[in-house]
Coordinates of N, CA and C in Angstrom, one line a residue:
X1 N 77.2 -17.2 53.8 CA 77.4 -16.8 52.4 C 76.9 -17.9 51.4
X2 N 76.2 -17.5 50.4 CA 75.7 -18.4 49.4 C 76.8 -19.1 48.6
X3 N 76.6 -20.3 48.2 CA 77.6 -21.1 47.5 C 77.6 -20.8 46.0
X4 N 76.4 -20.4 45.5 CA 76.3 -20.2 44.1 C 75.7 -18.8 43.7
X5 N 74.8 -18.3 44.5 CA 74.3 -17.0 44.1 C 75.3 -15.9 44.4
X6 N 75.2 -14.8 43.6 CA 76.1 -13.7 43.8 C 75.8 -13.1 45.2
X7 N 76.8 -12.8 46.0 CA 76.5 -12.3 47.3 C 75.7 -11.1 47.4
X8 N 75.9 -10.2 46.5 CA 75.1 -8.9 46.4 C 73.7 -9.2 46.2
X9 N 73.4 -10.1 45.3 CA 72.0 -10.5 45.0 C 71.3 -11.1 46.2
X10 N 72.1 -12.0 46.8 CA 71.6 -12.8 48.0 C 71.3 -11.8 49.1
X11 N 72.2 -10.9 49.4 CA 72.0 -10.0 50.5 C 70.8 -9.0 50.2
X12 N 70.7 -8.5 48.9 CA 69.7 -7.6 48.6 C 68.3 -8.3 48.7
X13 N 68.2 -9.5 48.2 CA 67.0 -10.3 48.3 C 66.5 -10.5 49.7
X14 N 67.5 -10.9 50.5 CA 67.2 -11.1 52.0 C 66.7 -9.8 52.6
X15 N 67.3 -8.7 52.3 CA 66.9 -7.5 52.9 C 65.5 -7.0 52.5
X16 N 65.2 -7.2 51.2 CA 64.0 -6.8 50.6 C 62.8 -7.6 51.2
X17 N 63.1 -8.9 51.6 CA 62.0 -9.7 52.2 C 61.5 -9.2 53.5
X18 N 62.3 -8.3 54.2 CA 61.9 -7.7 55.4 C 60.7 -6.8 55.3
X19 N 60.5 -6.3 54.0 CA 59.3 -5.4 53.8 C 58.5 -6.0 52.6
X20 N 58.4 -7.3 52.5 CA 57.8 -8.0 51.4 C 56.3 -7.7 51.3
X21 N 55.6 -7.3 52.4 CA 54.2 -7.0 52.4 C 53.9 -5.8 51.5
X22 N 54.9 -5.0 51.3 CA 54.7 -3.7 50.5 C 55.1 -4.0 49.0
X23 N 54.5 -3.2 48.1 CA 54.9 -3.3 46.7 C 56.3 -2.9 46.5
X24 N 56.8 -2.0 47.2 CA 58.2 -1.6 47.1 C 59.1 -2.8 47.5
X25 N 58.8 -3.5 48.6 CA 59.6 -4.7 48.9 C 59.5 -5.7 47.9
X26 N 58.4 -6.0 47.3 CA 58.3 -6.9 46.2 C 59.1 -6.5 45.0
X27 N 59.1 -5.2 44.7 CA 59.9 -4.8 43.5 C 61.4 -4.9 43.8
X28 N 61.8 -4.6 45.0 CA 63.2 -4.7 45.3 C 63.7 -6.1 45.4
X29 N 62.8 -7.0 45.9 CA 63.2 -8.4 45.9 C 63.3 -9.0 44.5
X30 N 62.3 -8.6 43.6 CA 62.4 -9.1 42.3 C 63.6 -8.5 41.5
X31 N 63.9 -7.3 41.8 CA 65.1 -6.7 41.2 C 66.4 -7.4 41.7
X32 N 66.4 -7.8 42.9 CA 67.6 -8.5 43.5 C 67.9 -9.8 42.7
X33 N 66.8 -10.4 42.3 CA 67.0 -11.7 41.5 C 67.9 -11.4 40.3
X34 N 67.7 -10.3 39.6 CA 68.5 -10.0 38.5 C 69.9 -9.7 38.8
X35 N 70.2 -9.2 40.0 CA 71.5 -8.9 40.4 C 72.5 -10.1 40.5
X36 N 71.9 -11.3 40.5 CA 72.8 -12.4 40.5 C 73.7 -12.4 39.2
X37 N 73.0 -12.0 38.1 CA 73.7 -12.0 36.8 C 74.1 -10.5 36.4
X38 N 73.4 -9.6 37.0 CA 73.7 -8.2 36.7 C 74.0 -7.4 38.0
X39 N 75.1 -7.7 38.6 CA 75.4 -7.1 39.9 C 75.6 -5.6 39.9
X40 N 75.8 -5.1 38.7 CA 76.1 -3.6 38.5 C 74.7 -2.8 38.5
X41 N 73.6 -3.5 38.3 CA 72.3 -2.9 38.2 C 72.0 -2.2 39.5
X42 N 71.4 -1.0 39.4 CA 71.1 -0.2 40.6 C 69.6 -0.1 40.7
X43 N 69.1 -0.5 41.9 CA 67.6 -0.5 42.1 C 67.1 0.9 42.1
X44 N 67.9 1.8 42.6 CA 67.4 3.2 42.7 C 67.1 3.8 41.3
X45 N 67.8 3.4 40.3 CA 67.6 3.8 38.9 C 66.3 3.2 38.4
X46 N 66.1 1.9 38.7 CA 64.9 1.2 38.3 C 63.7 1.9 38.9
X47 N 63.8 2.2 40.2 CA 62.6 2.8 40.9 C 62.4 4.2 40.3
X48 N 63.4 4.9 39.9 CA 63.2 6.2 39.2 C 62.5 6.1 37.9
X49 N 62.7 5.0 37.2 CA 62.0 4.7 35.9 C 60.5 4.5 36.2
X50 N 60.2 3.8 37.2 CA 58.8 3.6 37.6 C 58.1 4.9 38.0
X51 N 58.8 5.7 38.7 CA 58.3 7.0 39.1 C 58.1 7.9 37.9
X52 N 59.0 7.9 36.9 CA 58.8 8.7 35.7 C 57.7 8.2 34.8
X53 N 57.5 6.9 34.8 CA 56.4 6.4 34.0 C 55.1 6.8 34.6
X54 N 55.0 6.7 35.9 CA 53.8 7.2 36.6 C 53.6 8.7 36.4
X55 N 54.6 9.4 36.4 CA 54.5 10.9 36.2 C 54.0 11.2 34.8
X56 N 54.5 10.4 33.8 CA 54.1 10.6 32.4 C 52.6 10.4 32.3
X57 N 52.1 9.3 33.0 CA 50.7 9.0 32.9 C 49.9 10.2 33.6
X58 N 50.4 10.6 34.8 CA 49.7 11.6 35.6 C 49.6 12.9 34.8
X59 N 50.6 13.2 34.0 CA 50.5 14.5 33.2 C 49.4 14.4 32.2
X60 N 49.1 13.3 31.8 CA 48.1 13.1 30.7 C 46.6 13.0 31.2
X61 N 46.5 12.7 32.5 CA 45.2 12.5 33.1 C 44.7 13.8 33.7
X62 N 43.5 14.2 33.2 CA 42.9 15.4 33.6 C 41.6 15.1 34.3
X63 N 41.5 14.0 34.9 CA 40.3 13.6 35.7 C 40.7 12.6 36.8
X64 N 39.9 12.6 37.8 CA 40.2 11.7 38.9 C 39.5 10.4 38.8
X65 N 38.8 10.2 37.7 CA 38.0 9.0 37.4 C 38.9 7.8 37.2
X66 N 38.4 6.7 37.7 CA 39.2 5.4 37.5 C 39.4 5.1 36.0
X67 N 38.3 5.3 35.2 CA 38.4 5.0 33.8 C 39.5 5.8 33.1
X68 N 39.7 7.1 33.5 CA 40.7 7.9 32.9 C 42.1 7.5 33.2
X69 N 42.3 7.2 34.5 CA 43.6 6.7 34.9 C 44.0 5.4 34.2
X70 N 43.0 4.5 34.1 CA 43.3 3.2 33.5 C 43.6 3.4 32.0
X71 N 42.8 4.2 31.3 CA 43.0 4.4 29.9 C 44.4 5.0 29.6
X72 N 44.8 6.0 30.4 CA 46.1 6.6 30.1 C 47.2 5.8 30.6
X73 N 47.0 5.0 31.6 CA 48.1 4.0 32.0 C 48.4 3.0 30.9
X74 N 47.3 2.5 30.3 CA 47.5 1.6 29.2 C 48.1 2.3 27.9
X75 N 47.6 3.5 27.7 CA 48.2 4.2 26.5 C 49.7 4.4 26.7
X76 N 50.1 4.8 27.8 CA 51.5 5.1 28.0 C 52.4 3.8 28.0
X77 N 52.0 2.9 28.8 CA 52.8 1.6 29.0 C 52.8 0.8 27.7
X78 N 51.7 0.6 27.0 CA 51.6 -0.3 26.0 C 51.6 0.3 24.6
X79 N 51.1 1.5 24.4 CA 51.1 2.1 23.1 C 52.3 3.1 22.9
X80 N 52.6 3.8 23.9 CA 53.7 4.8 23.7 C 55.1 4.2 24.0
X81 N 55.2 3.7 25.2 CA 56.5 3.0 25.6 C 56.7 1.7 25.0
X82 N 55.6 0.9 24.8 CA 55.6 -0.3 24.1 C 56.0 -1.5 24.9
X83 N 55.6 -1.6 26.1 CA 55.9 -2.8 26.9 C 55.1 -4.0 26.3
X84 N 55.7 -5.1 26.1 CA 55.0 -6.3 25.5 C 55.8 -7.5 25.8
X85 N 55.2 -8.7 25.6 CA 55.8 -9.9 25.8 C 56.9 -10.2 24.8
X86 N 57.9 -10.9 25.2 CA 59.0 -11.2 24.3 C 58.7 -12.6 23.7
X87 N 57.8 -12.6 22.7 CA 57.4 -13.8 22.1 C 58.5 -14.5 21.2
X88 N 59.4 -13.7 20.8 CA 60.5 -14.2 19.9 C 61.6 -14.9 20.6
X89 N 61.8 -14.5 21.9 CA 62.9 -15.1 22.7 C 62.4 -15.3 24.1
X90 N 61.3 -16.1 24.2 CA 60.6 -16.2 25.5 C 61.4 -16.8 26.6
X91 N 62.3 -17.7 26.3 CA 63.1 -18.4 27.4 C 64.4 -17.7 27.7
X92 N 64.6 -16.5 27.3 CA 65.8 -15.7 27.6 C 65.6 -15.3 29.1
X93 N 66.6 -15.6 30.0 CA 66.6 -15.2 31.4 C 66.3 -13.7 31.5
X94 N 66.8 -12.9 30.6 CA 66.6 -11.4 30.7 C 65.1 -11.0 30.8
X95 N 64.2 -11.9 30.3 CA 62.8 -11.6 30.4 C 62.3 -11.6 31.9
X96 N 63.1 -12.2 32.8 CA 62.8 -12.2 34.2 C 63.5 -11.2 35.0
X97 N 64.4 -10.5 34.4 CA 65.3 -9.5 35.0 C 64.7 -8.1 34.9
X98 N 64.2 -7.5 36.0 CA 63.6 -6.2 35.9 C 64.5 -5.1 35.3
X99 N 65.8 -5.0 35.5 CA 66.6 -4.0 34.8 C 66.5 -4.1 33.3
X100 N 66.5 -5.3 32.8 CA 66.4 -5.6 31.4 C 65.0 -5.3 30.9
X101 N 64.0 -5.7 31.6 CA 62.6 -5.5 31.2 C 62.3 -4.0 31.1
X102 N 62.9 -3.2 32.0 CA 62.7 -1.7 32.0 C 63.5 -1.1 30.9
X103 N 64.6 -1.7 30.5 CA 65.4 -1.2 29.4 C 64.9 -1.5 28.0
X104 N 64.5 -2.8 27.8 CA 64.1 -3.3 26.5 C 62.6 -3.2 26.3
X105 N 61.8 -3.1 27.4 CA 60.3 -3.1 27.3 C 59.8 -4.4 26.9
X106 N 60.6 -5.5 27.1 CA 60.2 -6.9 26.8 C 60.3 -7.7 28.0
X107 N 59.4 -8.7 28.2 CA 59.5 -9.6 29.3 C 58.5 -10.7 29.3
X108 N 58.5 -11.4 30.5 CA 57.5 -12.4 30.7 C 56.3 -11.8 31.2
X109 N 55.2 -12.6 31.2 CA 53.9 -12.0 31.8 C 54.1 -11.6 33.3
X110 N 54.9 -12.3 34.1 CA 55.0 -12.0 35.5 C 55.8 -10.7 35.7
X111 N 56.9 -10.5 35.0 CA 57.6 -9.3 35.2 C 56.9 -8.0 34.6
X112 N 56.2 -8.2 33.5 CA 55.4 -7.1 32.9 C 54.3 -6.8 33.9
X113 N 53.7 -7.8 34.5 CA 52.6 -7.5 35.5 C 53.1 -6.7 36.7
X114 N 54.4 -7.0 37.0 CA 55.0 -6.3 38.2 C 55.2 -4.8 37.8
X115 N 55.7 -4.5 36.6 CA 55.9 -3.1 36.2 C 54.5 -2.4 36.2
X116 N 53.5 -3.1 35.6 CA 52.1 -2.6 35.5 C 51.6 -2.3 36.9
X117 N 51.8 -3.2 37.9 CA 51.4 -3.0 39.3 C 52.0 -1.8 39.9
X118 N 53.4 -1.7 39.7 CA 54.1 -0.6 40.4 C 53.8 0.7 39.8
X119 N 53.6 0.9 38.5 CA 53.2 2.2 37.9 C 51.8 2.5 38.3
X120 N 50.9 1.5 38.1 CA 49.5 1.8 38.4 C 49.2 2.2 39.8
X121 N 49.9 1.6 40.8 CA 49.7 1.9 42.2 C 50.1 3.3 42.5
X122 N 51.1 3.8 41.8 CA 51.5 5.2 42.0 C 50.4 6.2 41.6
X123 N 49.5 5.7 40.8 CA 48.4 6.5 40.3 C 47.2 6.4 41.2
X124 N 47.3 5.5 42.2 CA 46.2 5.3 43.1 C 45.3 4.1 42.8
X125 N 45.7 3.3 41.8 CA 45.0 2.2 41.4 C 45.3 1.0 42.4
X126 N 44.4 0.1 42.6 CA 44.7 -1.1 43.4 C 44.9 -2.3 42.4
X127 N 46.1 -2.8 42.4 CA 46.4 -3.9 41.4 C 47.0 -5.1 42.1
X128 N 46.6 -6.2 41.7 CA 47.1 -7.5 42.2 C 47.6 -8.4 41.1
X129 N 48.5 -9.3 41.5 CA 48.9 -10.4 40.6 C 47.9 -11.5 40.6
X130 N 47.7 -12.2 39.5 CA 46.9 -13.4 39.4 C 47.7 -14.5 38.9
X131 N 48.0 -15.5 39.8 CA 48.9 -16.6 39.6 C 48.2 -17.7 38.8
X132 N 47.6 -17.4 37.7 CA 46.9 -18.4 37.0 C 47.8 -19.4 36.3
X133 N 47.4 -20.6 36.1 CA 48.3 -21.6 35.5 C 48.7 -21.2 34.1
X134 N 50.0 -21.3 33.8 CA 50.5 -21.1 32.5 C 50.7 -19.7 32.0
X135 N 50.0 -18.7 32.7 CA 50.1 -17.4 32.2 C 49.7 -16.4 33.3
X136 N 50.7 -15.7 33.9 CA 50.5 -14.7 35.0 C 49.8 -13.5 34.4
X137 N 48.8 -13.0 35.2 CA 48.0 -11.8 34.9 C 48.0 -10.8 36.0
X138 N 47.4 -9.6 35.7 CA 47.2 -8.6 36.7 C 45.7 -8.4 36.8
X139 N 45.2 -7.9 37.9 CA 43.8 -7.6 38.1 C 43.7 -6.3 38.8
X140 N 42.8 -5.4 38.3 CA 42.6 -4.1 38.8 C 41.2 -4.1 39.5
X141 N 41.2 -3.5 40.7 CA 40.0 -3.3 41.4 C 39.4 -1.9 41.0
X142 N 38.2 -1.9 40.3 CA 37.6 -0.7 39.9 C 37.1 0.1 41.1
X143 N 37.3 1.4 41.0 CA 36.9 2.3 42.1 C 35.5 2.8 41.9
X144 N 35.2 3.1 40.6 CA 34.0 3.8 40.3 C 33.0 3.0 39.6
X145 N 33.3 1.7 39.4 CA 32.4 0.8 38.7 C 31.7 -0.1 39.6
X146 N 30.4 -0.3 39.6 CA 29.8 -1.2 40.5 C 30.3 -2.7 40.2
X147 N 30.5 -3.0 39.0 CA 31.0 -4.3 38.6 C 31.6 -4.2 37.2
X148 N 32.7 -5.0 37.0 CA 33.3 -5.0 35.7 C 32.7 -6.1 34.8
X149 N 33.2 -6.3 33.6 CA 32.7 -7.3 32.7 C 32.9 -8.7 33.3
X150 N 33.8 -8.8 34.3 CA 34.0 -10.1 34.8 C 32.9 -10.6 35.7
X151 N 32.1 -9.6 36.2 CA 31.0 -9.9 37.0 C 31.3 -10.0 38.5
X152 N 32.6 -9.8 38.9 CA 32.9 -9.9 40.3 C 33.7 -8.7 40.8
X153 N 33.7 -7.6 40.0 CA 34.3 -6.4 40.4 C 35.8 -6.3 40.0
X154 N 36.4 -7.3 39.4 CA 37.8 -7.3 39.0 C 37.8 -7.1 37.5
X155 N 38.9 -6.4 37.1 CA 39.2 -6.3 35.6 C 40.5 -7.0 35.4
X156 N 40.5 -8.1 34.7 CA 41.8 -8.8 34.4 C 42.5 -8.2 33.2
X157 N 43.8 -8.1 33.4 CA 44.7 -7.4 32.4 C 45.8 -8.4 32.1
X158 N 46.1 -8.4 30.8 CA 47.2 -9.2 30.3 C 48.3 -8.3 29.7
X159 N 49.3 -7.9 30.6 CA 50.4 -7.0 30.1 C 51.2 -7.7 29.0
X160 N 51.2 -9.0 28.9 CA 52.1 -9.6 27.9 C 51.6 -9.4 26.5
X161 N 50.2 -9.2 26.4 CA 49.6 -9.0 25.1 C 49.0 -7.6 25.1
X162 N 49.8 -6.6 25.3 CA 49.4 -5.2 25.1 C 48.4 -4.7 26.1
X163 N 48.3 -5.3 27.3 CA 47.4 -4.8 28.3 C 45.9 -5.1 28.0
X164 N 45.7 -6.2 27.3 CA 44.3 -6.6 26.9 C 43.5 -6.8 28.2
X165 N 42.2 -6.3 28.1 CA 41.3 -6.5 29.2 C 40.5 -7.8 29.0
X166 N 40.5 -8.6 30.0 CA 39.9 -9.9 29.8 C 38.7 -10.2 30.8
X167 N 37.7 -10.9 30.3 CA 36.7 -11.4 31.2 C 37.1 -12.6 31.9
X168 N 36.4 -13.1 32.9 CA 36.8 -14.3 33.5 C 36.7 -15.5 32.5
X169 N 35.8 -15.5 31.6 CA 35.7 -16.5 30.6 C 36.9 -16.5 29.7
X170 N 37.3 -15.3 29.3 CA 38.5 -15.1 28.5 C 39.8 -15.8 29.2
X171 N 39.9 -15.5 30.5 CA 41.0 -16.0 31.2 C 41.0 -17.5 31.3
X172 N 39.8 -18.1 31.5 CA 39.7 -19.6 31.5 C 40.1 -20.2 30.2
X173 N 39.7 -19.5 29.1 CA 40.1 -20.0 27.8 C 41.6 -20.0 27.6
X174 N 42.2 -18.9 28.1 CA 43.7 -18.8 27.9 C 44.4 -19.9 28.8
X175 N 43.9 -20.1 29.9 CA 44.5 -21.2 30.8 C 44.4 -22.5 30.0
X176 N 43.2 -22.8 29.4 CA 43.1 -24.0 28.7 C 44.0 -24.1 27.5
X177 N 44.1 -23.0 26.8 CA 45.0 -23.1 25.6 C 46.4 -23.1 25.9
X178 N 46.8 -22.6 27.1 CA 48.2 -22.6 27.5 C 48.6 -23.9 28.1
X179 N 47.8 -24.5 28.9 CA 48.1 -25.7 29.7 C 47.6 -27.0 28.9
X180 N 46.6 -26.8 28.0 CA 46.1 -28.0 27.4 C 45.0 -28.7 28.2
X181 N 44.6 -28.1 29.3 CA 43.6 -28.7 30.2 C 42.6 -27.7 30.6
X182 N 41.4 -28.1 30.7 CA 40.3 -27.2 31.1 C 40.4 -27.0 32.6
X183 N 40.3 -25.8 33.1 CA 40.3 -25.5 34.6 C 39.3 -26.4 35.3
X184 N 39.8 -27.0 36.4 CA 38.9 -27.9 37.2 C 37.9 -27.1 38.0
X185 N 36.7 -27.6 38.1 CA 35.7 -26.9 38.9 C 36.1 -27.0 40.4
X186 N 35.7 -26.0 41.2 CA 35.9 -26.0 42.6 C 37.3 -25.4 43.0
X187 N 38.1 -25.0 42.0 CA 39.4 -24.4 42.3 C 39.3 -22.9 41.8
X188 N 39.8 -22.0 42.7 CA 39.8 -20.6 42.3 C 41.1 -20.3 41.5
X189 N 41.0 -20.4 40.2 CA 42.2 -20.2 39.4 C 42.6 -18.8 39.3
X190 N 41.8 -17.9 39.8 CA 42.0 -16.5 39.6 C 42.2 -15.7 40.9
X191 N 42.6 -16.4 41.9 CA 42.8 -15.8 43.2 C 44.1 -14.9 43.2
X192 N 44.0 -13.8 43.9 CA 45.2 -12.9 44.0 C 46.4 -13.6 44.6
X193 N 47.6 -13.4 44.0 CA 48.7 -14.1 44.6 C 49.4 -13.2 45.7
X194 N 50.0 -13.9 46.6 CA 50.8 -13.2 47.6 C 52.1 -12.7 47.0
X195 N 52.8 -11.8 47.6 CA 54.1 -11.4 47.1 C 55.1 -12.5 47.2
X196 N 55.0 -13.3 48.2 CA 55.9 -14.5 48.4 C 55.7 -15.4 47.2
X197 N 54.4 -15.7 46.8 CA 54.1 -16.6 45.7 C 54.6 -16.0 44.4
X198 N 54.5 -14.6 44.3 CA 55.0 -13.9 43.1 C 56.4 -14.2 42.9
X199 N 57.2 -14.0 43.9 CA 58.7 -14.2 43.8 C 59.0 -15.7 43.6
X200 N 58.3 -16.6 44.2 CA 58.5 -18.0 44.1 C 58.3 -18.4 42.6
X201 N 57.3 -17.9 42.0 CA 57.0 -18.2 40.6 C 58.1 -17.7 39.7
X202 N 58.6 -16.5 40.0 CA 59.7 -15.9 39.2 C 60.9 -16.8 39.3
X203 N 61.2 -17.2 40.5 CA 62.4 -18.1 40.7 C 62.2 -19.5 40.1
X204 N 61.0 -20.0 40.1 CA 60.7 -21.3 39.5 C 60.9 -21.2 38.0
X205 N 60.4 -20.0 37.4 CA 60.6 -19.8 36.0 C 62.1 -19.8 35.6
X206 N 62.9 -19.1 36.4 CA 64.3 -19.1 36.0 C 65.0 -20.4 36.2
X207 N 64.6 -21.2 37.2 CA 65.2 -22.5 37.4 C 64.9 -23.4 36.2
X208 N 63.7 -23.3 35.7 CA 63.3 -24.0 34.5 C 64.1 -23.6 33.3
X209 N 64.4 -22.3 33.1 CA 65.2 -21.8 32.0 C 66.6 -22.3 32.1
X210 N 67.2 -22.2 33.3 CA 68.6 -22.6 33.5 C 68.7 -24.1 33.4
X211 N 67.7 -24.9 33.8 CA 67.8 -26.3 33.6 C 67.7 -26.7 32.2
X212 N 66.9 -25.9 31.4 CA 66.7 -26.1 30.0 C 68.0 -25.9 29.2
X213 N 68.8 -24.9 29.7 CA 70.0 -24.5 29.0 C 71.3 -25.1 29.6
X214 N 71.1 -26.0 30.6 CA 72.3 -26.6 31.3 C 73.1 -25.7 32.1
X215 N 72.5 -24.6 32.6 CA 73.3 -23.7 33.5 C 73.0 -24.1 35.0
X216 N 73.7 -25.1 35.4 CA 73.5 -25.7 36.7 C 73.8 -24.7 37.9
X217 N 74.9 -24.0 37.8 CA 75.3 -23.1 38.9 C 74.2 -22.0 39.0
X218 N 73.7 -21.5 37.9 CA 72.7 -20.5 38.0 C 71.4 -21.1 38.6
X219 N 71.1 -22.3 38.2 CA 69.9 -23.0 38.7 C 70.0 -23.1 40.3
X220 N 71.2 -23.5 40.7 CA 71.4 -23.6 42.2 C 71.3 -22.3 42.9
X221 N 71.8 -21.2 42.2 CA 71.7 -19.9 42.7 C 70.2 -19.5 43.0
X222 N 69.4 -19.8 42.0 CA 68.0 -19.4 42.2 C 67.3 -20.3 43.3
X223 N 67.8 -21.5 43.5 CA 67.3 -22.3 44.6 C 67.7 -21.7 45.9
X224 N 68.9 -21.2 46.0 CA 69.4 -20.5 47.2 C 68.5 -19.3 47.6
X225 N 68.1 -18.6 46.6 CA 67.2 -17.5 46.8 C 65.8 -18.0 47.2
X226 N 65.3 -19.0 46.6 CA 64.0 -19.5 46.9 C 64.0 -20.1 48.4
X227 N 65.1 -20.6 48.8 CA 65.2 -21.1 50.2 C 64.9 -20.0 51.2
X228 N 65.3 -18.8 50.8 CA 65.1 -17.6 51.7 C 63.6 -17.3 51.9
X229 N 62.8 -17.8 51.0 CA 61.3 -17.5 51.1 C 60.6 -18.4 52.0
X230 N 61.3 -19.5 52.4 CA 60.6 -20.5 53.2 C 60.8 -20.2 54.7

């Protein structure tokens, strides 16, 4: 039994890790993190929200073309539903909690990217997380385009800022503005993240938030979850 983490959250996180290679396993593990503070939250309800969002997009798409799926995905998530970054209360732990992100449509880059990935993949899109320094992004693999504006076949997406489509140069500029340092040559700053790395960054974010606000027991709880990843 964990000493600090809510037992339900600890158990759900451990169980979800058994299928972490799947997007469903990633979603369930990320959801379990929130259950430390929101044990009453039900993952089945959250999964139903993802399904309904994808269904809403699907009803609007009248073409099998990649461009049509992507355009309507962005229209629904960012223009109609209004998912965006919580710039006014960035360090609120709720920004890392999927139940709250799905309820308020506000969150951190990493949780918004997860919602984007889960909905988009139900439409047949291939979406990965990009664990870039200072600002988590999503990347879409175009199906019908020979190459995107990035020049390497990927389309970088920033769900925190309204689903903005970014070139590789745009991303490097954001890394520099966020971290205060120019990306070093020879390092692939835009490599796709593993699901384990995705969860680790979420937990690291929360540890920083709890340390900042003096919530030591919650900080230790996130450390107990992170230990399960090792």
